[in-house]
mmCIF file of C-alpha atoms in Angstrom:
data_model
loop_
_atom_site.group_PDB
_atom_site.id
_atom_site.type_symbol
_atom_site.label_atom_id
_atom_site.label_comp_id
_atom_site.label_asym_id
_atom_site.label_seq_id
_atom_site.Cartn_x
_atom_site.Cartn_y
_atom_site.Cartn_z
ATOM 1 C CA MET A 1 -42.186 23.731 -11.230
ATOM 2 C CA ALA A 2 -43.172 20.481 -11.692
ATOM 3 C CA VAL A 3 -46.426 19.596 -9.741
ATOM 4 C CA PHE A 4 -49.078 16.602 -9.332
ATOM 5 C CA SER A 5 -50.869 14.747 -6.968
ATOM 6 C CA ILE A 6 -52.009 11.462 -6.561
ATOM 7 C CA HIS A 7 -55.066 10.527 -5.078
ATOM 8 C CA GLY A 8 -55.394 6.884 -3.485
ATOM 9 C CA ASP A 9 -54.767 4.902 -0.273
ATOM 10 C CA ILE A 10 -51.624 5.772 0.275
ATOM 11 C CA ILE A 11 -49.206 3.095 2.913
ATOM 12 C CA TRP A 12 -45.572 3.454 3.299
ATOM 13 C CA SER A 13 -43.057 2.601 6.320
ATOM 14 C CA GLU A 14 -41.277 5.529 7.634
ATOM 15 C CA ARG A 15 -39.726 3.262 10.919
ATOM 16 C CA PHE A 16 -38.549 -0.336 11.105
ATOM 17 C CA GLY A 17 -41.417 -2.384 12.051
ATOM 18 C CA SER A 18 -44.658 -0.172 11.444
ATOM 19 C CA PHE A 19 -46.579 1.540 8.392
ATOM 20 C CA LYS A 20 -47.811 4.839 7.885
ATOM 21 C CA THR A 21 -51.609 4.807 5.815
ATOM 22 C CA ALA A 22 -53.684 7.771 4.540
ATOM 23 C CA GLU A 23 -56.481 6.154 2.769
ATOM 24 C CA ASN A 24 -58.434 8.630 0.101
ATOM 25 C CA SER A 25 -55.992 11.172 0.333
ATOM 26 C CA TYR A 26 -53.067 12.691 -1.897
ATOM 27 C CA LEU A 27 -49.444 12.520 -2.001
ATOM 28 C CA THR A 28 -48.306 15.729 -3.541
ATOM 29 C CA VAL A 29 -45.366 15.744 -5.449
ATOM 30 C CA VAL A 30 -43.037 18.427 -6.483
ATOM 31 C CA ASP A 31 -39.857 18.572 -8.766
ATOM 32 C CA GLY A 32 -39.395 15.449 -8.520
ATOM 33 C CA LYS A 33 -39.469 15.009 -4.274
ATOM 34 C CA ILE A 34 -42.378 14.180 -2.006
ATOM 35 C CA ASP A 35 -44.058 17.302 -0.683
ATOM 36 C CA SER A 36 -47.101 15.970 1.795
ATOM 37 C CA VAL A 37 -49.299 13.548 2.219
ATOM 38 C CA SER A 38 -52.603 15.337 3.263
ATOM 39 C CA ALA A 39 -56.372 14.412 3.033
ATOM 40 C CA GLU A 40 -56.983 17.631 1.355
ATOM 41 C CA LYS A 41 -57.259 17.770 -2.413
ATOM 42 C CA PRO A 42 -53.989 20.257 -3.389
ATOM 43 C CA ALA A 43 -54.398 23.149 -6.291
ATOM 44 C CA CYS A 44 -52.379 20.971 -9.093
ATOM 45 C CA GLU A 45 -53.027 18.420 -11.436
ATOM 46 C CA VAL A 46 -54.309 15.334 -9.711
ATOM 47 C CA ILE A 47 -53.876 11.790 -10.516
ATOM 48 C CA ASP A 48 -57.208 9.310 -9.911
ATOM 49 C CA ALA A 49 -55.812 6.722 -8.135
ATOM 50 C CA ARG A 50 -58.632 6.267 -6.152
ATOM 51 C CA GLY A 51 -59.745 2.527 -4.529
ATOM 52 C CA SER A 52 -55.887 1.858 -5.433
ATOM 53 C CA LEU A 53 -52.799 1.085 -3.107
ATOM 54 C CA VAL A 54 -50.031 3.640 -3.464
ATOM 55 C CA ILE A 55 -46.892 2.464 -2.234
ATOM 56 C CA PRO A 56 -43.001 3.710 -2.154
ATOM 57 C CA GLY A 57 -40.928 2.138 -4.863
ATOM 58 C CA LEU A 58 -38.947 -0.857 -3.746
ATOM 59 C CA SER A 59 -35.242 -1.444 -3.946
ATOM 60 C CA ASP A 60 -33.285 -4.674 -5.127
ATOM 61 C CA LEU A 61 -29.978 -4.580 -3.819
ATOM 62 C CA HIS A 62 -28.674 -7.117 -5.860
ATOM 63 C CA LEU A 63 -29.213 -9.056 -9.012
ATOM 64 C CA HIS A 64 -27.449 -10.490 -12.282
ATOM 65 C CA ALA A 65 -29.278 -9.454 -15.361
ATOM 66 C CA PRO A 66 -27.471 -11.915 -17.422
ATOM 67 C CA GLN A 67 -28.573 -14.455 -15.750
ATOM 68 C CA TYR A 68 -32.335 -13.801 -16.139
ATOM 69 C CA ALA A 69 -32.682 -15.540 -19.453
ATOM 70 C CA PHE A 70 -32.395 -18.873 -17.619
ATOM 71 C CA CYS A 71 -34.226 -17.635 -14.507
ATOM 72 C CA GLY A 72 -35.818 -20.589 -13.043
ATOM 73 C CA LEU A 73 -33.896 -23.316 -14.310
ATOM 74 C CA TYR A 74 -31.017 -25.426 -12.731
ATOM 75 C CA MET A 75 -32.444 -24.755 -8.913
ATOM 76 C CA ASP A 76 -30.988 -28.970 -7.827
ATOM 77 C CA GLU A 77 -26.936 -27.604 -7.428
ATOM 78 C CA GLU A 78 -25.448 -25.911 -4.820
ATOM 79 C CA LEU A 79 -23.279 -22.551 -5.339
ATOM 80 C CA LEU A 80 -20.262 -23.479 -7.199
ATOM 81 C CA ASP A 81 -21.834 -26.225 -9.486
ATOM 82 C CA TRP A 82 -24.261 -24.247 -10.630
ATOM 83 C CA LEU A 83 -21.900 -21.451 -11.592
ATOM 84 C CA ASN A 84 -19.955 -23.770 -13.557
ATOM 85 C CA ASN A 85 -22.176 -25.751 -14.947
ATOM 86 C CA HIS A 86 -24.974 -22.920 -15.806
ATOM 87 C CA THR A 87 -24.001 -19.374 -15.064
ATOM 88 C CA PHE A 88 -20.456 -18.864 -16.345
ATOM 89 C CA PRO A 89 -21.633 -20.742 -19.725
ATOM 90 C CA GLU A 90 -24.443 -18.388 -20.065
ATOM 91 C CA GLU A 91 -22.454 -14.984 -18.832
ATOM 92 C CA GLY A 92 -19.989 -15.840 -21.574
ATOM 93 C CA LYS A 93 -22.466 -15.317 -24.129
ATOM 94 C CA TYR A 94 -22.389 -11.447 -23.931
ATOM 95 C CA GLY A 95 -19.952 -10.626 -25.419
ATOM 96 C CA ASN A 96 -21.794 -11.471 -28.990
ATOM 97 C CA MET A 97 -24.058 -7.779 -28.363
ATOM 98 C CA GLU A 98 -26.925 -9.375 -30.691
ATOM 99 C CA TYR A 99 -27.348 -11.812 -27.954
ATOM 100 C CA ALA A 100 -26.639 -9.355 -25.206
ATOM 101 C CA ASP A 101 -29.417 -7.322 -27.182
ATOM 102 C CA ARG A 102 -32.001 -9.562 -26.932
ATOM 103 C CA ALA A 103 -31.736 -10.875 -23.280
ATOM 104 C CA TYR A 104 -31.158 -7.284 -21.964
ATOM 105 C CA SER A 105 -34.359 -6.297 -23.317
ATOM 106 C CA LYS A 106 -36.177 -8.763 -22.009
ATOM 107 C CA PHE A 107 -34.730 -8.367 -18.644
ATOM 108 C CA VAL A 108 -35.446 -4.365 -18.362
ATOM 109 C CA ARG A 109 -38.964 -5.000 -20.166
ATOM 110 C CA ASP A 110 -39.969 -7.506 -17.254
ATOM 111 C CA LEU A 111 -38.181 -5.596 -14.893
ATOM 112 C CA LEU A 112 -39.994 -2.295 -15.741
ATOM 113 C CA LYS A 113 -43.588 -3.865 -14.982
ATOM 114 C CA GLY A 114 -42.762 -4.789 -11.185
ATOM 115 C CA PRO A 115 -42.702 -2.634 -8.362
ATOM 116 C CA ASP A 116 -38.455 -1.718 -8.223
ATOM 117 C CA THR A 117 -37.407 1.279 -8.686
ATOM 118 C CA ARG A 118 -33.975 1.502 -7.612
ATOM 119 C CA VAL A 119 -31.650 -1.334 -8.577
ATOM 120 C CA SER A 120 -27.993 -2.588 -7.972
ATOM 121 C CA VAL A 121 -27.171 -5.418 -10.748
ATOM 122 C CA PHE A 122 -24.278 -7.258 -11.534
ATOM 123 C CA ALA A 123 -23.406 -6.948 -15.798
ATOM 124 C CA THR A 124 -20.631 -9.298 -16.933
ATOM 125 C CA ILE A 125 -17.163 -9.138 -17.681
ATOM 126 C CA HIS A 126 -17.947 -7.068 -20.976
ATOM 127 C CA ARG A 127 -17.277 -3.614 -21.348
ATOM 128 C CA GLU A 128 -19.763 -2.867 -24.306
ATOM 129 C CA SER A 129 -22.744 -5.419 -23.184
ATOM 130 C CA SER A 130 -22.662 -3.835 -19.893
ATOM 131 C CA LEU A 131 -22.722 0.085 -21.080
ATOM 132 C CA MET A 132 -25.610 -1.203 -23.466
ATOM 133 C CA LEU A 133 -27.346 -2.181 -20.012
ATOM 134 C CA MET A 134 -26.922 0.590 -18.518
ATOM 135 C CA ARG A 135 -28.056 2.447 -21.530
ATOM 136 C CA LYS A 136 -31.487 -0.011 -21.539
ATOM 137 C CA LEU A 137 -32.466 1.072 -18.085
ATOM 138 C CA GLU A 138 -31.452 4.618 -18.233
ATOM 139 C CA GLU A 139 -33.819 5.116 -21.318
ATOM 140 C CA VAL A 140 -37.039 3.687 -19.447
ATOM 141 C CA GLY A 141 -36.124 5.925 -16.425
ATOM 142 C CA PHE A 142 -34.735 3.597 -13.552
ATOM 143 C CA SER A 143 -32.240 4.665 -10.836
ATOM 144 C CA GLY A 144 -29.431 2.805 -9.767
ATOM 145 C CA TYR A 145 -25.820 0.820 -10.398
ATOM 146 C CA VAL A 146 -24.781 -1.325 -12.814
ATOM 147 C CA GLY A 147 -20.939 -3.121 -12.921
ATOM 148 C CA LYS A 148 -18.725 -4.417 -15.226
ATOM 149 C CA VAL A 149 -17.784 -7.802 -13.471
ATOM 150 C CA ASN A 150 -14.214 -8.707 -12.961
ATOM 151 C CA MET A 151 -12.688 -11.844 -12.818
ATOM 152 C CA ASP A 152 -8.951 -12.969 -13.361
ATOM 153 C CA ARG A 153 -8.452 -16.447 -11.890
ATOM 154 C CA ASN A 154 -10.797 -19.504 -10.935
ATOM 155 C CA SER A 155 -12.700 -18.898 -13.741
ATOM 156 C CA PRO A 156 -13.276 -20.424 -17.695
ATOM 157 C CA PRO A 157 -11.057 -19.994 -19.894
ATOM 158 C CA TYR A 158 -13.946 -17.537 -21.885
ATOM 159 C CA LEU A 159 -14.726 -15.554 -18.703
ATOM 160 C CA THR A 160 -10.629 -15.009 -17.165
ATOM 161 C CA GLU A 161 -9.357 -11.572 -17.369
ATOM 162 C CA LYS A 162 -5.543 -10.276 -17.691
ATOM 163 C CA THR A 163 -5.624 -8.688 -14.450
ATOM 164 C CA GLU A 164 -4.296 -5.195 -16.278
ATOM 165 C CA ALA A 165 -6.894 -5.915 -18.887
ATOM 166 C CA SER A 166 -9.248 -5.973 -16.401
ATOM 167 C CA LEU A 167 -8.417 -3.027 -14.405
ATOM 168 C CA SER A 168 -7.925 -0.859 -17.782
ATOM 169 C CA GLU A 169 -11.541 -2.289 -19.193
ATOM 170 C CA THR A 170 -12.834 -1.204 -15.782
ATOM 171 C CA GLU A 171 -11.603 2.455 -15.769
ATOM 172 C CA ARG A 172 -12.820 2.842 -19.447
ATOM 173 C CA PHE A 173 -16.271 1.720 -18.783
ATOM 174 C CA ILE A 174 -16.540 4.231 -15.528
ATOM 175 C CA GLU A 175 -15.368 6.975 -18.414
ATOM 176 C CA ASP A 176 -17.533 5.660 -20.984
ATOM 177 C CA ALA A 177 -20.716 5.667 -18.223
ATOM 178 C CA GLU A 178 -20.136 9.145 -17.746
ATOM 179 C CA VAL A 179 -22.872 9.839 -20.431
ATOM 180 C CA PHE A 180 -25.473 8.401 -18.025
ATOM 181 C CA ARG A 181 -27.341 10.578 -15.083
ATOM 182 C CA GLU A 182 -29.417 8.048 -13.347
ATOM 183 C CA ILE A 183 -27.515 4.921 -14.015
ATOM 184 C CA ARG A 184 -24.032 5.034 -12.807
ATOM 185 C CA PRO A 185 -21.187 2.600 -12.580
ATOM 186 C CA ILE A 186 -20.494 0.651 -9.525
ATOM 187 C CA VAL A 187 -16.727 -1.653 -8.717
ATOM 188 C CA THR A 188 -17.978 -5.180 -9.114
ATOM 189 C CA PRO A 189 -15.084 -7.986 -8.324
ATOM 190 C CA ARG A 190 -17.418 -11.042 -8.544
ATOM 191 C CA PHE A 191 -15.860 -12.576 -5.724
ATOM 192 C CA ILE A 192 -12.748 -12.931 -3.723
ATOM 193 C CA PRO A 193 -12.036 -16.665 -5.519
ATOM 194 C CA SER A 194 -12.300 -15.146 -9.026
ATOM 195 C CA CYS A 195 -10.049 -11.981 -7.812
ATOM 196 C CA THR A 196 -6.275 -11.741 -7.625
ATOM 197 C CA ASP A 197 -4.840 -10.126 -5.007
ATOM 198 C CA GLU A 198 -3.724 -7.690 -7.515
ATOM 199 C CA LEU A 199 -7.011 -7.100 -9.315
ATOM 200 C CA MET A 200 -8.672 -6.380 -5.784
ATOM 201 C CA LYS A 201 -6.156 -3.656 -5.070
ATOM 202 C CA GLY A 202 -6.677 -2.239 -8.626
ATOM 203 C CA LEU A 203 -10.246 -2.010 -8.235
ATOM 204 C CA ALA A 204 -9.964 -0.700 -4.825
ATOM 205 C CA ALA A 205 -7.911 2.026 -5.696
ATOM 206 C CA ILE A 206 -10.400 2.824 -8.804
ATOM 207 C CA ALA A 207 -13.160 3.163 -6.568
ATOM 208 C CA GLU A 208 -11.540 5.736 -4.550
ATOM 209 C CA LYS A 209 -10.312 7.559 -7.363
ATOM 210 C CA TYR A 210 -13.652 7.857 -9.089
ATOM 211 C CA SER A 211 -15.559 8.446 -5.380
ATOM 212 C CA LEU A 212 -17.674 4.676 -6.502
ATOM 213 C CA PRO A 213 -19.659 2.156 -4.475
ATOM 214 C CA LEU A 214 -18.813 -1.090 -4.509
ATOM 215 C CA GLN A 215 -20.608 -4.537 -4.926
ATOM 216 C CA SER A 216 -19.457 -8.236 -4.088
ATOM 217 C CA HIS A 217 -20.461 -11.652 -2.567
ATOM 218 C CA LEU A 218 -19.907 -12.499 0.976
ATOM 219 C CA ASP A 219 -20.151 -15.747 3.103
ATOM 220 C CA GLU A 220 -22.758 -17.318 0.811
ATOM 221 C CA ASN A 221 -21.981 -21.001 0.940
ATOM 222 C CA LEU A 222 -20.262 -23.199 3.023
ATOM 223 C CA SER A 223 -17.372 -24.649 0.195
ATOM 224 C CA GLU A 224 -17.085 -21.004 -0.820
ATOM 225 C CA ILE A 225 -15.821 -19.838 2.616
ATOM 226 C CA GLU A 226 -13.664 -22.510 2.733
ATOM 227 C CA TRP A 227 -12.038 -21.992 -0.347
ATOM 228 C CA VAL A 228 -11.439 -18.363 0.808
ATOM 229 C CA ARG A 229 -9.998 -19.473 3.780
ATOM 230 C CA GLU A 230 -7.335 -21.687 1.364
ATOM 231 C CA LEU A 231 -7.062 -18.645 -0.983
ATOM 232 C CA CYS A 232 -6.660 -15.454 1.842
ATOM 233 C CA PRO A 233 -4.858 -17.581 4.891
ATOM 234 C CA SER A 234 -3.637 -14.171 6.557
ATOM 235 C CA SER A 235 -7.169 -12.967 6.953
ATOM 236 C CA ILE A 236 -8.988 -14.174 10.129
ATOM 237 C CA SER A 237 -12.274 -14.337 7.795
ATOM 238 C CA TYR A 238 -13.936 -13.605 4.741
ATOM 239 C CA ALA A 239 -14.997 -10.103 5.539
ATOM 240 C CA ASP A 240 -11.903 -9.676 6.523
ATOM 241 C CA ALA A 241 -10.430 -10.450 3.515
ATOM 242 C CA TYR A 242 -12.473 -7.685 1.435
ATOM 243 C CA ASP A 243 -11.483 -5.181 4.462
ATOM 244 C CA ARG A 244 -7.653 -5.514 4.130
ATOM 245 C CA PHE A 245 -8.545 -3.857 0.510
ATOM 246 C CA GLY A 246 -10.821 -1.300 1.726
ATOM 247 C CA MET A 247 -13.695 -2.649 0.579
ATOM 248 C CA LEU A 248 -15.867 -2.634 3.185
ATOM 249 C CA SER A 249 -18.034 0.678 3.869
ATOM 250 C CA SER A 250 -21.456 2.583 3.766
ATOM 251 C CA LYS A 251 -20.993 2.206 0.042
ATOM 252 C CA SER A 252 -20.222 -1.145 -0.105
ATOM 253 C CA ILE A 253 -23.207 -4.032 -0.698
ATOM 254 C CA MET A 254 -21.987 -7.388 0.426
ATOM 255 C CA ALA A 255 -24.570 -9.906 -0.998
ATOM 256 C CA HIS A 256 -25.871 -13.174 1.197
ATOM 257 C CA CYS A 257 -23.972 -12.920 3.988
ATOM 258 C CA VAL A 258 -25.707 -16.527 5.258
ATOM 259 C CA TYR A 259 -22.678 -17.234 7.962
ATOM 260 C CA LEU A 260 -21.534 -14.065 9.080
ATOM 261 C CA ASP A 261 -19.315 -14.722 12.562
ATOM 262 C CA ASP A 262 -19.564 -12.481 14.877
ATOM 263 C CA ASP A 263 -16.357 -10.889 14.427
ATOM 264 C CA GLU A 264 -17.485 -10.196 10.801
ATOM 265 C CA ILE A 265 -20.744 -9.113 12.137
ATOM 266 C CA ALA A 266 -19.024 -6.466 14.175
ATOM 267 C CA LEU A 267 -16.787 -5.347 11.062
ATOM 268 C CA MET A 268 -19.528 -4.745 8.583
ATOM 269 C CA ALA A 269 -21.524 -2.916 11.718
ATOM 270 C CA LYS A 270 -18.643 -0.667 12.243
ATOM 271 C CA ARG A 271 -17.847 -0.351 8.431
ATOM 272 C CA GLY A 272 -21.609 0.853 7.652
ATOM 273 C CA ALA A 273 -21.782 -2.018 4.708
ATOM 274 C CA PHE A 274 -25.134 -3.410 3.815
ATOM 275 C CA VAL A 275 -26.582 -6.891 3.717
ATOM 276 C CA ALA A 276 -28.125 -7.400 0.548
ATOM 277 C CA HIS A 277 -30.245 -10.195 2.156
ATOM 278 C CA ALA A 278 -31.397 -12.760 -0.635
ATOM 279 C CA PRO A 279 -33.863 -15.180 0.937
ATOM 280 C CA SER A 280 -35.126 -16.981 -2.336
ATOM 281 C CA SER A 281 -31.795 -17.452 -3.812
ATOM 282 C CA ASN A 282 -30.006 -18.943 -0.476
ATOM 283 C CA ALA A 283 -32.918 -21.195 -0.297
ATOM 284 C CA ASN A 284 -32.771 -22.549 -4.048
ATOM 285 C CA LEU A 285 -29.192 -23.273 -4.191
ATOM 286 C CA SER A 286 -29.151 -24.486 -0.703
ATOM 287 C CA SER A 287 -26.969 -22.161 0.810
ATOM 288 C CA GLY A 288 -28.262 -21.430 3.998
ATOM 289 C CA ILE A 289 -30.603 -18.688 6.086
ATOM 290 C CA ALA A 290 -29.021 -15.605 6.903
ATOM 291 C CA PRO A 291 -29.904 -14.879 10.275
ATOM 292 C CA VAL A 292 -31.105 -11.232 9.607
ATOM 293 C CA ARG A 293 -33.059 -10.585 13.119
ATOM 294 C CA LYS A 294 -29.284 -11.089 14.432
ATOM 295 C CA TYR A 295 -27.697 -8.663 12.009
ATOM 296 C CA LEU A 296 -30.396 -5.640 12.662
ATOM 297 C CA ASP A 297 -30.116 -6.142 16.031
ATOM 298 C CA ALA A 298 -26.276 -5.572 15.969
ATOM 299 C CA GLY A 299 -26.844 -2.699 13.800
ATOM 300 C CA LEU A 300 -26.222 -3.571 10.251
ATOM 301 C CA ASN A 301 -27.710 -2.179 7.479
ATOM 302 C CA VAL A 302 -29.892 -4.534 5.297
ATOM 303 C CA GLY A 303 -31.929 -4.624 2.372
ATOM 304 C CA LEU A 304 -33.491 -7.198 0.062
ATOM 305 C CA ALA A 305 -32.296 -8.706 -2.974
ATOM 306 C CA SER A 306 -33.434 -11.088 -5.500
ATOM 307 C CA ASP A 307 -30.408 -12.141 -6.622
ATOM 308 C CA VAL A 308 -32.106 -13.470 -9.880
ATOM 309 C CA SER A 309 -31.275 -16.151 -11.166
ATOM 310 C CA GLY A 310 -30.212 -17.737 -7.789
ATOM 311 C CA GLY A 311 -33.570 -16.501 -7.116
ATOM 312 C CA SER A 312 -36.858 -17.040 -9.209
ATOM 313 C CA SER A 313 -38.398 -13.874 -9.546
ATOM 314 C CA LEU A 314 -37.716 -10.451 -10.575
ATOM 315 C CA SER A 315 -40.325 -9.209 -7.886
ATOM 316 C CA MET A 316 -39.567 -7.942 -4.481
ATOM 317 C CA PHE A 317 -43.060 -8.796 -3.344
ATOM 318 C CA ARG A 318 -41.538 -12.494 -4.208
ATOM 319 C CA ILE A 319 -38.620 -11.291 -2.069
ATOM 320 C CA ILE A 320 -40.670 -10.059 0.586
ATOM 321 C CA GLN A 321 -42.371 -13.305 1.124
ATOM 322 C CA ASP A 322 -39.644 -15.450 1.082
ATOM 323 C CA ALA A 323 -37.510 -13.123 3.856
ATOM 324 C CA ILE A 324 -40.619 -13.731 6.205
ATOM 325 C CA ALA A 325 -40.832 -17.319 5.733
ATOM 326 C CA VAL A 326 -37.110 -18.507 5.868
ATOM 327 C CA SER A 327 -36.983 -16.145 9.114
ATOM 328 C CA LYS A 328 -39.593 -18.364 10.394
ATOM 329 C CA LEU A 329 -38.283 -21.276 9.749
ATOM 330 C CA LEU A 330 -34.866 -20.479 11.274
ATOM 331 C CA TRP A 331 -36.792 -19.339 14.272
ATOM 332 C CA ARG A 332 -38.639 -22.558 14.608
ATOM 333 C CA LEU A 333 -35.452 -24.973 14.068
ATOM 334 C CA LYS A 334 -32.429 -22.822 15.803
ATOM 335 C CA GLU A 335 -33.088 -21.975 19.287
ATOM 336 C CA GLY A 336 -32.135 -18.491 20.010
ATOM 337 C CA SER A 337 -32.105 -16.879 16.661
ATOM 338 C CA GLY A 338 -34.253 -14.449 17.128
ATOM 339 C CA LYS A 339 -38.144 -13.843 16.733
ATOM 340 C CA PRO A 340 -39.494 -13.841 12.730
ATOM 341 C CA LEU A 341 -39.818 -10.622 10.719
ATOM 342 C CA THR A 342 -43.119 -9.096 10.471
ATOM 343 C CA PHE A 343 -44.362 -8.462 7.298
ATOM 344 C CA ALA A 344 -43.940 -4.690 8.198
ATOM 345 C CA GLU A 345 -40.416 -5.222 9.152
ATOM 346 C CA ALA A 346 -39.788 -7.068 5.574
ATOM 347 C CA PHE A 347 -41.538 -4.158 3.825
ATOM 348 C CA TYR A 348 -39.242 -1.590 5.274
ATOM 349 C CA LEU A 349 -35.889 -3.113 4.262
ATOM 350 C CA ALA A 350 -37.537 -3.630 0.821
ATOM 351 C CA THR A 351 -38.616 0.062 0.748
ATOM 352 C CA LYS A 352 -36.916 2.275 3.018
ATOM 353 C CA GLY A 353 -34.049 0.481 4.332
ATOM 354 C CA GLY A 354 -32.187 -0.929 1.282
ATOM 355 C CA GLY A 355 -33.489 2.257 -0.497
ATOM 356 C CA SER A 356 -31.127 4.551 1.918
ATOM 357 C CA PHE A 357 -28.124 2.949 0.065
ATOM 358 C CA PHE A 358 -29.383 5.034 -2.983
ATOM 359 C CA GLY A 359 -30.387 8.131 -0.793
ATOM 360 C CA LYS A 360 -33.404 9.430 0.366
ATOM 361 C CA THR A 361 -35.816 7.007 -1.400
ATOM 362 C CA GLY A 362 -38.283 4.456 -0.288
ATOM 363 C CA SER A 363 -40.576 6.462 1.986
ATOM 364 C CA PHE A 364 -43.043 9.135 1.503
ATOM 365 C CA GLU A 365 -41.410 11.576 3.966
ATOM 366 C CA PRO A 366 -41.336 15.173 2.299
ATOM 367 C CA GLY A 367 -38.073 16.041 0.597
ATOM 368 C CA TYR A 368 -37.370 11.853 -0.499
ATOM 369 C CA ASP A 369 -37.003 11.202 -3.946
ATOM 370 C CA ALA A 370 -40.917 10.427 -5.663
ATOM 371 C CA ASP A 371 -40.436 6.759 -6.394
ATOM 372 C CA ILE A 372 -44.195 5.688 -6.188
ATOM 373 C CA VAL A 373 -45.759 2.742 -7.317
ATOM 374 C CA ILE A 374 -49.273 2.182 -7.886
ATOM 375 C CA LEU A 375 -50.919 -0.963 -7.463
ATOM 376 C CA SER A 376 -53.948 -2.791 -9.024
ATOM 377 C CA ASP A 377 -55.894 -4.073 -5.789
ATOM 378 C CA GLU A 378 -58.972 -2.672 -6.677
ATOM 379 C CA GLU A 379 -61.112 -5.785 -7.348
ATOM 380 C CA ASN A 380 -59.395 -7.583 -4.483
ATOM 381 C CA ALA A 381 -59.950 -4.721 -2.480
ATOM 382 C CA SER A 382 -63.797 -3.411 -3.395
ATOM 383 C CA VAL A 383 -65.316 -7.078 -4.348
ATOM 384 C CA LEU A 384 -63.613 -9.969 -2.555
ATOM 385 C CA ARG A 385 -62.645 -8.418 0.771
ATOM 386 C CA PRO A 386 -64.195 -4.821 1.642
ATOM 387 C CA GLU A 387 -63.681 -4.844 5.141
ATOM 388 C CA LEU A 388 -59.756 -5.353 4.476
ATOM 389 C CA SER A 389 -57.889 -2.366 5.983
ATOM 390 C CA VAL A 390 -54.940 -0.855 3.869
ATOM 391 C CA GLU A 391 -52.321 -2.900 5.548
ATOM 392 C CA GLU A 392 -53.845 -5.868 5.004
ATOM 393 C CA ARG A 393 -54.886 -4.615 1.234
ATOM 394 C CA LEU A 394 -51.254 -4.750 1.133
ATOM 395 C CA GLU A 395 -50.433 -7.556 2.787
ATOM 396 C CA TYR A 396 -53.069 -9.367 0.586
ATOM 397 C CA TYR A 397 -51.415 -8.234 -2.771
ATOM 398 C CA VAL A 398 -47.617 -8.956 -1.753
ATOM 399 C CA TYR A 399 -48.953 -12.759 -0.995
ATOM 400 C CA ALA A 400 -51.514 -13.078 -3.443
ATOM 401 C CA ASP A 401 -50.728 -11.176 -5.950
ATOM 402 C CA SER A 402 -47.016 -10.598 -6.213
ATOM 403 C CA GLU A 403 -46.155 -11.200 -9.948
ATOM 404 C CA ARG A 404 -49.019 -9.043 -11.211
ATOM 405 C CA PRO A 405 -47.745 -6.088 -13.253
ATOM 406 C CA VAL A 406 -48.215 -2.832 -11.252
ATOM 407 C CA LYS A 407 -50.713 -0.480 -12.189
ATOM 408 C CA ALA A 408 -48.331 2.372 -12.567
ATOM 409 C CA LYS A 409 -44.955 3.121 -11.420
ATOM 410 C CA TYR A 410 -43.173 6.647 -11.047
ATOM 411 C CA ILE A 411 -39.278 7.017 -10.588
ATOM 412 C CA LYS A 412 -38.210 10.556 -9.123
ATOM 413 C CA GLY A 413 -41.607 11.760 -10.073
ATOM 414 C CA ARG A 414 -41.359 10.424 -13.518
ATOM 415 C CA LYS A 415 -44.164 8.177 -14.960
ATOM 416 C CA VAL A 416 -41.874 4.766 -16.358
ATOM 417 C CA PHE A 417 -44.605 2.404 -16.226
ATOM 418 C CA GLN A 418 -48.372 2.074 -16.851
ATOM 419 C CA GLU A 419 -50.040 -0.598 -17.135
ATOM 420 C CA ALA A 420 -52.157 -1.391 -20.324
#
C-alpha cells in the first residue's frame, strides 16, 4: 500500500461557490486516492510544502493539440475563416509523423508545466499521429481522452475522408489504443458541417459498441449555426441534430454552447451532456459570450476549456480569469443575464465541476483520485502580502501568476512534474 502526505496550505471546493481550507495541514494519499485532510501529522512519508498552496488538479474539457503550433496567432478572424485559413492547413501537416512528433512533444511538455491533470483533446483525422499523441500524454502521466477527428464533407481535400474509411480508421484507432491505460479514446466528429449523416450514424454506433464518450462542437458561432440549419432542415435545432444521432448523453462533451436556446438547454439538461465553456476562445474569435449562469441555473453540467488555439493559453488559471470577466461583461451589457460568476464558482467549474466528466477528481474528498497541484506562491504569500488568507492567496496566484509553471503536480498519486 503506497501512502504519503503533503504538508502545506490546502484549499479545494466541494460545493459550487465555496471553498474549504486547511492551513498548515496534511493531505494524505493512499494508493492514489485522497484519504484525509488533517492538522495532525500522519505516520507516513511527508512531503514538505509548507508555505505553499496545495490545490486539486484542474480539468480542461476541450482543446486542440495540433493547433498549439500557432497558439496566439490569427485572432482577427471569426471562426469559419479562421478554420479555413489557418487551422485546417496546420492540421493537414499531422500526416507527417516527424512534424507531429515535434509539435506534439512541445504541446505535452508545456501542458505538463501547468495546473491541468485531466484533459479531453482533439487530435486530427490522422490515426497514427493521434496514437502518438496518446502515447506522449500517457508516458508523462496525464489522464483523460484523445479523439481521432472525423471529417467527410465541407473540408479541404487533404482533410476530407471517405466515409467508410473514416469509420474503419476510427475503429482501428480505438483498437490500437487498447495498449493505453490512462489516456483513452473518445469519439470525435468535428462538428455537423464536416460530417455527413452516414458518418454521424456510424460514429454513434461505434461509441455504443465500445462504450466510449463523445466530443464535438455546438452553437459556437452564428454563421456556423445558420449553416447547420441549412444542412439539417428537419432538425429543430443544432442540439437536436446531434440528439437525433444519439450523441447527447452524460458521456458527451459539447464545446462552446454560446447560443443554446431554451429548448436546447432543456435537452442538454435532460441528457446530462457537458458544456465545455471556452470563454477565451469565444472572445478571441468574436463568437460571443455563453450565458453560463443561465445554464447552471437550468441544471446543466458545465466545465471550463482552453480551446487552444482559439484560446491563447494552456493555463486553466487564465481560463478561470476569462470565465469571470466575460460573465461580468454579459451581466453589465445584458439585463437579466444573471449575476456574474464569482472566483469560487469559476474555480469549482475548473476542478470538481469539469472533473466530474472524468470520474471522482477535482476535490480533496476521501476516495477522490489524488490529482494534486502545489503552487509556487511562497514569495508572494510570505513577503509581499503576509496578511492574505489562503483563499486570497489562491485568487492572487490565479490572476497574477497564471502563466508561471506550477511547483509540483501529482496525478492519481503519481508525481508527474517537479519545478526545476
